[in-house]
PDB file of C-alpha atoms in Angstrom:
ATOM      1  CA  MET A  24     254.339 186.575 204.366  1.00 51.00           C
ATOM      2  CA  ASN A  25     254.696 185.096 201.094  1.00 55.00           C
ATOM      3  CA  ARG A  26     251.411 183.004 201.661  1.00 58.00           C
ATOM      4  CA  SER A  27     249.488 186.201 202.671  1.00 60.00           C
ATOM      5  CA  LEU A  28     250.752 187.960 199.430  1.00 55.00           C
ATOM      6  CA  PHE A  29     249.944 184.878 197.224  1.00 54.00           C
ATOM      7  CA  GLN A  30     246.105 184.732 198.753  1.00 56.00           C
ATOM      8  CA  THR A  31     245.829 188.620 198.080  1.00 58.00           C
ATOM      9  CA  LEU A  32     246.883 188.092 194.495  1.00 53.00           C
ATOM     10  CA  CYS A  33     244.322 185.372 193.955  1.00 53.00           C
ATOM     11  CA  LEU A  34     241.682 187.151 195.580  1.00 52.00           C
ATOM     12  CA  GLY A  35     242.406 190.149 193.315  1.00 54.00           C
ATOM     13  CA  SER A  36     242.149 188.177 190.153  1.00 54.00           C
ATOM     14  CA  VAL A  37     239.191 186.096 190.810  1.00 49.00           C
ATOM     15  CA  LEU A  38     236.776 189.277 192.042  1.00 50.00           C
ATOM     16  CA  PRO A  39     236.695 190.807 188.816  1.00 53.00           C
ATOM     17  CA  VAL A  40     235.879 187.731 186.821  1.00 48.00           C
ATOM     18  CA  ALA A  41     232.907 187.011 189.488  1.00 49.00           C
ATOM     19  CA  LEU A  42     231.669 190.471 188.977  1.00 48.00           C
ATOM     20  CA  CYS A  43     231.755 190.202 185.171  1.00 50.00           C
ATOM     21  CA  ALA A  44     229.852 187.011 185.261  1.00 47.00           C
ATOM     22  CA  GLN A  45     227.292 188.130 187.403  1.00 51.00           C
ATOM     23  CA  GLN A  46     226.835 191.397 185.348  1.00 50.00           C
ATOM     24  CA  ARG A  47     226.577 189.199 182.186  1.00 48.00           C
ATOM     25  CA  ASN A  48     223.892 187.166 183.808  1.00 48.00           C
ATOM     26  CA  ASP A  49     222.041 190.197 184.917  1.00 48.00           C
ATOM     27  CA  SER A  50     222.241 191.497 181.323  1.00 47.00           C
ATOM     28  CA  VAL A  51     220.656 188.435 179.672  1.00 45.00           C
ATOM     29  CA  PRO A  52     217.027 189.198 179.051  1.00 49.00           C
ATOM     30  CA  GLY A  53     214.242 186.796 180.137  1.00 46.00           C
ATOM     31  CA  LYS A  54     210.754 186.025 177.984  1.00 46.00           C
ATOM     32  CA  GLU A  55     209.189 189.140 179.760  1.00 49.00           C
ATOM     33  CA  GLY A  56     211.996 191.483 179.282  1.00 49.00           C
ATOM     34  CA  THR A  57     212.190 191.041 175.244  1.00 50.00           C
ATOM     35  CA  GLY A  58     209.913 193.799 174.371  1.00 67.00           C
ATOM     36  CA  LEU A  59     207.854 191.601 172.246  1.00 75.00           C
ATOM     37  CA  SER A  60     204.170 191.330 172.657  1.00 79.00           C
ATOM     38  CA  GLN A  61     202.208 187.946 173.166  1.00 79.00           C
ATOM     39  CA  GLU A  62     200.652 188.433 169.679  1.00 80.00           C
ATOM     40  CA  GLU A  63     204.187 189.050 168.149  1.00 79.00           C
ATOM     41  CA  ILE A  64     205.664 185.852 169.873  1.00 77.00           C
ATOM     42  CA  GLN A  65     202.729 183.720 168.606  1.00 77.00           C
ATOM     43  CA  GLU A  66     203.053 185.024 164.927  1.00 77.00           C
ATOM     44  CA  LEU A  67     206.847 183.995 165.137  1.00 76.00           C
ATOM     45  CA  THR A  68     206.240 180.778 166.401  1.00 76.00           C
ATOM     46  CA  ARG A  69     203.256 179.506 164.299  1.00 73.00           C
ATOM     47  CA  PRO A  70     203.939 177.116 161.727  1.00 69.00           C
ATOM     48  CA  ILE A  71     204.537 178.279 158.065  1.00 66.00           C
ATOM     49  CA  GLY A  72     201.352 178.216 156.009  1.00 56.00           C
ATOM     50  CA  THR A  73     198.795 178.950 158.702  1.00 55.00           C
ATOM     51  CA  THR A  74     199.325 182.439 159.023  1.00 52.00           C
ATOM     52  CA  PRO A  75     195.618 184.017 158.813  1.00 55.00           C
ATOM     53  CA  LEU A  76     194.796 186.773 156.572  1.00 51.00           C
ATOM     54  CA  SER A  77     193.608 190.133 157.849  1.00 50.00           C
ATOM     55  CA  GLY A  78     190.433 191.626 157.438  1.00 47.00           C
ATOM     56  CA  GLU A  79     187.266 189.705 156.977  1.00 47.00           C
ATOM     57  CA  LEU A  80     188.810 186.882 154.883  1.00 47.00           C
ATOM     58  CA  LYS A  81     190.395 185.453 157.661  1.00 48.00           C
ATOM     59  CA  THR A  82     189.720 181.545 157.481  1.00 48.00           C
ATOM     60  CA  ASP A  83     190.906 178.369 158.680  1.00 50.00           C
ATOM     61  CA  GLY A  84     190.891 176.641 155.237  1.00 47.00           C
ATOM     62  CA  PRO A  85     190.673 177.265 151.498  1.00 49.00           C
ATOM     63  CA  THR A  86     187.150 176.376 151.109  1.00 48.00           C
ATOM     64  CA  ARG A  87     185.627 179.174 152.771  1.00 49.00           C
ATOM     65  CA  LEU A  88     187.818 181.512 151.062  1.00 47.00           C
ATOM     66  CA  SER A  89     186.773 180.388 147.780  1.00 48.00           C
ATOM     67  CA  GLU A  90     183.125 180.882 148.774  1.00 51.00           C
ATOM     68  CA  ASP A  91     183.745 184.301 150.135  1.00 56.00           C
ATOM     69  CA  ILE A  92     185.629 185.606 147.050  1.00 60.00           C
ATOM     70  CA  PRO A  93     183.021 186.789 144.525  1.00 61.00           C
ATOM     71  CA  VAL A  94     183.258 185.697 140.922  1.00 58.00           C
ATOM     72  CA  ASN A  95     183.524 188.369 138.187  1.00 59.00           C
ATOM     73  CA  PRO A  96     180.599 188.201 135.879  1.00 58.00           C
ATOM     74  CA  ALA A  97     182.719 188.448 132.780  1.00 55.00           C
ATOM     75  CA  PHE A  98     184.650 185.536 133.574  1.00 51.00           C
ATOM     76  CA  GLU A  99     181.774 183.535 134.855  1.00 52.00           C
ATOM     77  CA  GLN A 100     180.101 183.792 131.151  1.00 52.00           C
ATOM     78  CA  GLN A 101     183.133 182.568 129.604  1.00 52.00           C
ATOM     79  CA  ALA A 102     183.379 179.583 131.692  1.00 48.00           C
ATOM     80  CA  PRO A 103     183.267 176.335 129.458  1.00 50.00           C
ATOM     81  CA  THR A 104     179.986 174.350 129.582  1.00 52.00           C
ATOM     82  CA  VAL A 105     179.880 170.654 129.193  1.00 48.00           C
ATOM     83  CA  PRO A 106     177.544 169.440 126.579  1.00 48.00           C
ATOM     84  CA  ASP A 107     174.860 166.839 127.378  1.00 48.00           C
ATOM     85  CA  MET A 108     175.822 163.587 125.793  1.00 44.00           C
ATOM     86  CA  HIS A 109     172.898 161.403 126.896  1.00 47.00           C
ATOM     87  CA  ILE A 110     171.217 159.896 123.855  1.00 44.00           C
ATOM     88  CA  GLN A 111     167.912 158.390 124.386  1.00 45.00           C
ATOM     89  CA  LEU A 112     166.664 155.983 121.674  1.00 48.00           C
ATOM     90  CA  TRP A 113     163.203 155.410 122.979  1.00 52.00           C
ATOM     91  CA  PRO A 114     160.780 157.577 124.615  1.00 55.00           C
ATOM     92  CA  LYS A 115     161.398 157.668 128.317  1.00 55.00           C
ATOM     93  CA  GLY A 116     159.354 154.926 130.054  1.00 55.00           C
ATOM     94  CA  SER A 117     158.461 152.991 126.884  1.00 60.00           C
ATOM     95  CA  ARG A 118     160.119 149.910 125.338  1.00 76.00           C
ATOM     96  CA  LEU A 119     159.232 146.817 123.310  1.00 81.00           C
ATOM     97  CA  PRO A 120     157.466 143.880 125.207  1.00 86.00           C
ATOM     98  CA  GLN A 121     159.849 141.143 126.466  1.00 86.00           C
ATOM     99  CA  TRP A 122     159.418 137.961 128.611  1.00 87.00           C
ATOM    100  CA  ALA A 123     161.312 135.225 130.215  1.00 87.00           C
ATOM    101  CA  THR A 124     161.822 133.080 126.940  1.00 90.00           C
ATOM    102  CA  GLY A 125     161.766 135.936 124.295  1.00 91.00           C
ATOM    103  CA  MET A 126     161.237 139.324 123.298  1.00 91.00           C
ATOM    104  CA  MET A 127     160.085 141.858 120.278  1.00 92.00           C
ATOM    105  CA  TYR A 128     162.526 143.765 118.473  1.00 90.00           C
ATOM    106  CA  GLY A 129     162.677 146.450 115.895  1.00 91.00           C
ATOM    107  CA  TYR A 130     165.130 147.769 113.337  1.00 89.00           C
ATOM    108  CA  ASN A 131     165.517 150.638 110.553  1.00 90.00           C
ATOM    109  CA  ARG A 132     168.153 151.394 108.234  1.00 89.00           C
ATOM    110  CA  ARG A 133     168.897 153.321 105.152  1.00 89.00           C
ATOM    111  CA  GLY A 134     170.926 152.749 102.023  1.00 86.00           C
ATOM    112  CA  GLY A 135     171.290 153.357  98.322  1.00 80.00           C
ATOM    113  CA  SER A 136     172.587 151.543  95.214  1.00 75.00           C
ATOM    114  CA  PRO A 137     173.328 152.441  91.667  1.00 77.00           C
ATOM    115  CA  PHE A 138     170.248 150.622  90.350  1.00 73.00           C
ATOM    116  CA  PHE A 139     167.638 151.760  92.809  1.00 72.00           C
ATOM    117  CA  GLY A 140     169.093 154.839  94.418  1.00 82.00           C
ATOM    118  CA  TYR A 141     167.887 155.862  97.827  1.00 87.00           C
ATOM    119  CA  SER A 142     166.340 153.242  99.912  1.00 90.00           C
ATOM    120  CA  ALA A 143     164.920 152.757 103.425  1.00 92.00           C
ATOM    121  CA  HIS A 144     164.101 149.571 105.315  1.00 92.00           C
ATOM    122  CA  ALA A 145     162.091 149.144 108.597  1.00 94.00           C
ATOM    123  CA  GLY A 146     160.378 146.306 110.451  1.00 95.00           C
ATOM    124  CA  MET A 147     159.969 144.536 113.757  1.00 94.00           C
ATOM    125  CA  GLY A 148     159.944 140.673 114.794  1.00 95.00           C
ATOM    126  CA  VAL A 149     159.778 138.416 117.746  1.00 95.00           C
ATOM    127  CA  TYR A 150     162.490 136.106 119.147  1.00 94.00           C
ATOM    128  CA  GLN A 151     161.431 133.024 121.107  1.00 94.00           C
ATOM    129  CA  GLN A 152     163.387 130.222 122.784  1.00 93.00           C
ATOM    130  CA  LEU A 153     161.861 126.818 122.227  1.00 91.00           C
ATOM    131  CA  GLY A 154     163.060 124.315 124.955  1.00 88.00           C
ATOM    132  CA  LYS A 155     166.751 124.259 125.669  1.00 90.00           C
ATOM    133  CA  TYR A 156     168.346 123.939 122.150  1.00 93.00           C
ATOM    134  CA  TRP A 157     165.728 125.728 119.886  1.00 95.00           C
ATOM    135  CA  THR A 158     165.255 129.273 119.119  1.00 96.00           C
ATOM    136  CA  LEU A 159     162.739 130.625 116.701  1.00 96.00           C
ATOM    137  CA  GLN A 160     162.692 134.212 115.029  1.00 95.00           C
ATOM    138  CA  SER A 161     160.213 135.627 112.675  1.00 96.00           C
ATOM    139  CA  GLY A 162     159.383 139.286 111.509  1.00 96.00           C
ATOM    140  CA  VAL A 163     157.720 141.533 109.027  1.00 97.00           C
ATOM    141  CA  GLY A 164     159.126 144.659 107.178  1.00 96.00           C
ATOM    142  CA  LEU A 165     158.632 147.464 104.682  1.00 95.00           C
ATOM    143  CA  ASN A 166     161.382 148.153 101.852  1.00 92.00           C
ATOM    144  CA  LYS A 167     160.997 151.626 100.279  1.00 92.00           C
ATOM    145  CA  TYR A 168     163.157 152.182  97.074  1.00 89.00           C
ATOM    146  CA  SER A 169     163.212 155.943  96.286  1.00 87.00           C
ATOM    147  CA  VAL A 170     159.817 157.030  94.619  1.00 84.00           C
ATOM    148  CA  ASP A 171     159.841 153.822  92.339  1.00 87.00           C
ATOM    149  CA  PHE A 172     158.012 151.286  94.599  1.00 89.00           C
ATOM    150  CA  VAL A 173     157.533 149.598  98.087  1.00 93.00           C
ATOM    151  CA  THR A 174     157.606 146.050  98.951  1.00 94.00           C
ATOM    152  CA  ALA A 175     156.850 144.175 102.026  1.00 96.00           C
ATOM    153  CA  MET A 176     158.972 141.269 103.416  1.00 96.00           C
ATOM    154  CA  PHE A 177     158.206 138.155 105.726  1.00 97.00           C
ATOM    155  CA  ASP A 178     161.134 136.098 107.082  1.00 96.00           C
ATOM    156  CA  GLY A 179     161.763 133.512 109.789  1.00 97.00           C
ATOM    157  CA  SER A 180     164.483 131.323 111.044  1.00 97.00           C
ATOM    158  CA  VAL A 181     164.973 128.055 113.180  1.00 97.00           C
ATOM    159  CA  ASN A 182     168.156 127.523 115.168  1.00 96.00           C
ATOM    160  CA  TRP A 183     169.494 124.299 116.816  1.00 96.00           C
ATOM    161  CA  HIS A 184     172.434 124.826 119.301  1.00 94.00           C
ATOM    162  CA  PRO A 185     173.155 121.797 121.281  1.00 94.00           C
ATOM    163  CA  ASN A 186     176.146 123.492 122.772  1.00 92.00           C
ATOM    164  CA  PRO A 187     177.784 127.125 122.600  1.00 88.00           C
ATOM    165  CA  TYR A 188     180.344 126.266 120.045  1.00 92.00           C
ATOM    166  CA  PHE A 189     178.145 124.499 117.382  1.00 95.00           C
ATOM    167  CA  GLY A 190     174.555 125.393 115.747  1.00 96.00           C
ATOM    168  CA  VAL A 191     172.616 124.830 112.707  1.00 97.00           C
ATOM    169  CA  THR A 192     170.293 127.365 111.518  1.00 97.00           C
ATOM    170  CA  MET A 193     167.659 127.345 108.561  1.00 97.00           C
ATOM    171  CA  PHE A 194     165.924 130.362 107.406  1.00 97.00           C
ATOM    172  CA  GLY A 195     163.575 131.591 104.587  1.00 97.00           C
ATOM    173  CA  SER A 196     161.948 134.945 103.453  1.00 96.00           C
ATOM    174  CA  TYR A 197     159.327 136.218 100.881  1.00 96.00           C
ATOM    175  CA  THR A 198     159.024 139.565  99.390  1.00 95.00           C
ATOM    176  CA  THR A 199     155.780 140.829  97.786  1.00 94.00           C
ATOM    177  CA  PRO A 200     155.516 142.446  94.477  1.00 92.00           C
ATOM    178  CA  GLY A 201     156.208 146.141  94.453  1.00 90.00           C
ATOM    179  CA  PHE A 202     153.372 148.623  94.999  1.00 91.00           C
ATOM    180  CA  GLY A 203     152.886 152.394  95.669  1.00 88.00           C
ATOM    181  CA  GLY A 204     155.058 153.546  92.709  1.00 86.00           C
ATOM    182  CA  PRO A 205     155.259 153.767  89.042  1.00 86.00           C
ATOM    183  CA  LEU A 206     157.148 150.733  88.620  1.00 83.00           C
ATOM    184  CA  SER A 207     156.035 147.339  89.156  1.00 81.00           C
ATOM    185  CA  VAL A 208     158.313 144.332  90.054  1.00 85.00           C
ATOM    186  CA  GLY A 209     157.607 140.975  90.626  1.00 88.00           C
ATOM    187  CA  GLN A 210     157.796 138.765  93.726  1.00 92.00           C
ATOM    188  CA  SER A 211     161.125 137.334  95.252  1.00 93.00           C
ATOM    189  CA  PHE A 212     162.127 134.757  97.830  1.00 93.00           C
ATOM    190  CA  GLN A 213     165.133 132.914  99.270  1.00 95.00           C
ATOM    191  CA  TRP A 214     165.903 130.319 101.726  1.00 96.00           C
ATOM    192  CA  GLY A 215     169.043 128.332 102.952  1.00 97.00           C
ATOM    193  CA  GLY A 216     170.969 127.228 105.852  1.00 97.00           C
ATOM    194  CA  TYR A 217     174.279 127.279 107.332  1.00 97.00           C
ATOM    195  CA  ILE A 218     176.369 125.792 110.342  1.00 97.00           C
ATOM    196  CA  THR A 219     178.072 127.740 113.018  1.00 96.00           C
ATOM    197  CA  LEU A 220     181.319 126.902 114.448  1.00 96.00           C
ATOM    198  CA  GLN A 221     182.815 129.114 117.407  1.00 94.00           C
ATOM    199  CA  SER A 222     185.780 128.962 119.521  1.00 93.00           C
ATOM    200  CA  ASP A 223     186.082 128.735 123.339  1.00 89.00           C
ATOM    201  CA  THR A 224     188.302 131.881 124.115  1.00 89.00           C
ATOM    202  CA  ASP A 225     187.817 135.317 125.973  1.00 88.00           C
ATOM    203  CA  VAL A 226     186.840 136.916 122.606  1.00 89.00           C
ATOM    204  CA  PRO A 227     184.964 134.179 120.890  1.00 91.00           C
ATOM    205  CA  PHE A 228     185.424 133.938 116.927  1.00 93.00           C
ATOM    206  CA  GLY A 229     184.163 131.500 114.376  1.00 95.00           C
ATOM    207  CA  LEU A 230     182.620 130.732 111.038  1.00 96.00           C
ATOM    208  CA  ASP A 231     179.425 130.562 109.452  1.00 96.00           C
ATOM    209  CA  ALA A 232     179.271 128.174 106.279  1.00 97.00           C
ATOM    210  CA  GLY A 233     176.421 127.139 104.198  1.00 97.00           C
ATOM    211  CA  MET A 234     174.293 128.016 101.223  1.00 96.00           C
ATOM    212  CA  ARG A 235     171.638 130.547 100.196  1.00 95.00           C
ATOM    213  CA  THR A 236     169.257 129.953  97.316  1.00 95.00           C
ATOM    214  CA  GLY A 237     166.701 132.235  95.804  1.00 94.00           C
ATOM    215  CA  TYR A 238     164.578 133.897  93.109  1.00 92.00           C
ATOM    216  CA  ASP A 239     164.146 137.364  92.019  1.00 87.00           C
ATOM    217  CA  PRO A 240     162.847 138.959  88.670  1.00 81.00           C
ATOM    218  CA  LEU A 241     166.126 140.349  87.646  1.00 78.00           C
ATOM    219  CA  THR A 242     168.481 137.256  87.960  1.00 80.00           C
ATOM    220  CA  GLY A 243     165.987 134.278  88.131  1.00 85.00           C
ATOM    221  CA  HIS A 244     167.085 131.475  90.239  1.00 89.00           C
ATOM    222  CA  TRP A 245     170.396 131.800  91.903  1.00 89.00           C
ATOM    223  CA  ASN A 246     172.701 129.876  94.469  1.00 92.00           C
ATOM    224  CA  THR A 247     175.201 131.780  96.585  1.00 94.00           C
ATOM    225  CA  PRO A 248     177.608 130.306  99.354  1.00 95.00           C
ATOM    226  CA  ILE A 249     177.628 131.434 102.840  1.00 96.00           C
ATOM    227  CA  VAL A 250     180.865 131.962 104.165  1.00 96.00           C
ATOM    228  CA  GLN A 251     180.970 134.456 107.180  1.00 96.00           C
ATOM    229  CA  PRO A 252     183.955 134.930 109.619  1.00 96.00           C
ATOM    230  CA  PHE A 253     182.747 136.563 112.742  1.00 95.00           C
ATOM    231  CA  VAL A 254     183.756 137.926 116.123  1.00 94.00           C
ATOM    232  CA  LYS A 255     181.381 138.128 119.241  1.00 91.00           C
ATOM    233  CA  ILE A 256     181.683 140.976 121.444  1.00 89.00           C
ATOM    234  CA  GLY A 257     179.127 140.324 124.287  1.00 84.00           C
ATOM    235  CA  ASP A 258     175.938 139.284 122.751  1.00 78.00           C
ATOM    236  CA  ALA A 259     176.688 141.152 119.523  1.00 84.00           C
ATOM    237  CA  LYS A 260     177.778 139.207 116.478  1.00 88.00           C
ATOM    238  CA  LEU A 261     179.897 141.063 114.109  1.00 92.00           C
ATOM    239  CA  GLY A 262     180.830 139.468 110.679  1.00 93.00           C
ATOM    240  CA  ILE A 263     181.152 139.950 106.997  1.00 93.00           C
ATOM    241  CA  ASP A 264     179.701 137.187 104.354  1.00 94.00           C
ATOM    242  CA  VAL A 265     182.327 136.861 101.843  1.00 94.00           C
ATOM    243  CA  GLY A 266     180.659 134.199  99.921  1.00 92.00           C
ATOM    244  CA  PRO A 267     179.251 136.340  97.027  1.00 91.00           C
ATOM    245  CA  MET A 268     182.751 137.525  96.444  1.00 92.00           C
ATOM    246  CA  ILE A 269     184.235 134.192  96.369  1.00 91.00           C
ATOM    247  CA  GLN A 270     181.714 133.080  93.999  1.00 88.00           C
ATOM    248  CA  ASN A 271     182.198 135.963  91.682  1.00 88.00           C
ATOM    249  CA  ALA A 272     185.932 135.490  91.708  1.00 89.00           C
ATOM    250  CA  LEU A 273     185.505 131.961  90.428  1.00 87.00           C
ATOM    251  CA  ARG A 274     182.984 132.663  88.149  1.00 83.00           C
ATOM    252  CA  LYS A 275     185.186 135.335  86.351  1.00 83.00           C
ATOM    253  CA  GLU A 276     188.209 132.760  86.526  1.00 80.00           C
ATOM    254  CA  ALA A 277     185.963 130.273  84.555  1.00 76.00           C
ATOM    255  CA  GLY A 278     185.102 132.982  81.993  1.00 73.00           C
ATOM    256  CA  HIS A 279     181.402 133.626  83.110  1.00 66.00           C
ATOM    257  CA  ASP A 280     180.090 137.023  83.552  1.00 60.00           C
ATOM    258  CA  GLY A 281     178.827 137.985  86.915  1.00 53.00           C
ATOM    259  CA  GLY A 282     176.650 141.056  85.820  1.00 52.00           C
ATOM    260  CA  VAL A 283     172.874 141.491  86.273  1.00 50.00           C
ATOM    261  CA  ASN A 284     170.659 140.767  83.448  1.00 51.00           C
ATOM    262  CA  PRO A 285     168.353 143.597  82.981  1.00 49.00           C
ATOM    263  CA  VAL A 286     165.718 141.366  81.492  1.00 52.00           C
ATOM    264  CA  PRO A 287     163.466 139.772  84.016  1.00 53.00           C
ATOM    265  CA  LYS A 288     163.699 136.110  84.117  1.00 56.00           C
ATOM    266  CA  PRO A 289     160.685 133.818  84.683  1.00 57.00           C
ATOM    267  CA  ILE A 290     160.319 131.561  87.617  1.00 54.00           C
ATOM    268  CA  LYS A 291     161.531 128.024  86.778  1.00 56.00           C
ATOM    269  CA  ASN A 292     160.396 124.647  88.118  1.00 56.00           C
ATOM    270  CA  LEU A 293     156.893 126.119  88.900  1.00 53.00           C
ATOM    271  CA  PRO A 294     153.705 124.735  87.072  1.00 55.00           C
ATOM    272  CA  GLN A 295     151.955 126.959  84.639  1.00 59.00           C
ATOM    273  CA  VAL A 296     148.660 128.301  85.642  1.00 58.00           C
ATOM    274  CA  ALA A 297     146.040 128.459  82.878  1.00 62.00           C
ATOM    275  CA  PRO A 298     144.165 131.683  82.517  1.00 63.00           C
ATOM    276  CA  ARG A 299     140.634 131.686  83.769  1.00 60.00           C
ATOM    277  CA  ARG A 300     137.707 131.690  81.502  1.00 59.00           C
TER     278      ARG A 300
END
């Protein structure tokens, strides 16, 4: 009897638990019983940042969105513009002649001085290689000094460079008497030479050292040292000739006046030419 009573009690305690579990399983909603539509489920499961916009602006990326949105004309007028920085030195399609061993070149510059005032200079020349170690350069130019006069100048130089770190240069120039103005000035000329020493570095630097001799109507004959330290950037040679400053400093130290004599001096060491009869 005791055994039958024990089985009855166990059956009475297990049956409500099974009924509750069965009821709970029946109450768990499935995917179809949630009450959400397929579109809502896709919207909830879609990754963040890919939600499409409504209306006509739906797109898969920002490129099309920027193309579809019109720009306000007021903002379009205020948009900054990039200036054209292209500088054309020569007319398009034209250049000075050049060939395998040389080329033609041109220059122009403007300046001024307390004595002559405004001045302008322009000219052109030819650069030519002669063999492996020699180069020749010659040119012609015009010099205009305010409204006073104009002069023509002819110059040339020869350079010998047995290697990239040493060279010798000889030069000379001749300037005609003044013309085309109320003032009349005499001819002038100069010549000289210098040696070049250059370093073997990534940015080459060096020194030009020599002597310049010449004559002009204001100072007569003169000699000036050439002391020009320089730096080469590519094919450009940048330097300053400090020889005249060194000479003036030495002359002042010795008590000599380094000023310009306003009285024209005659050409020395040239034979006198008798007047024609």
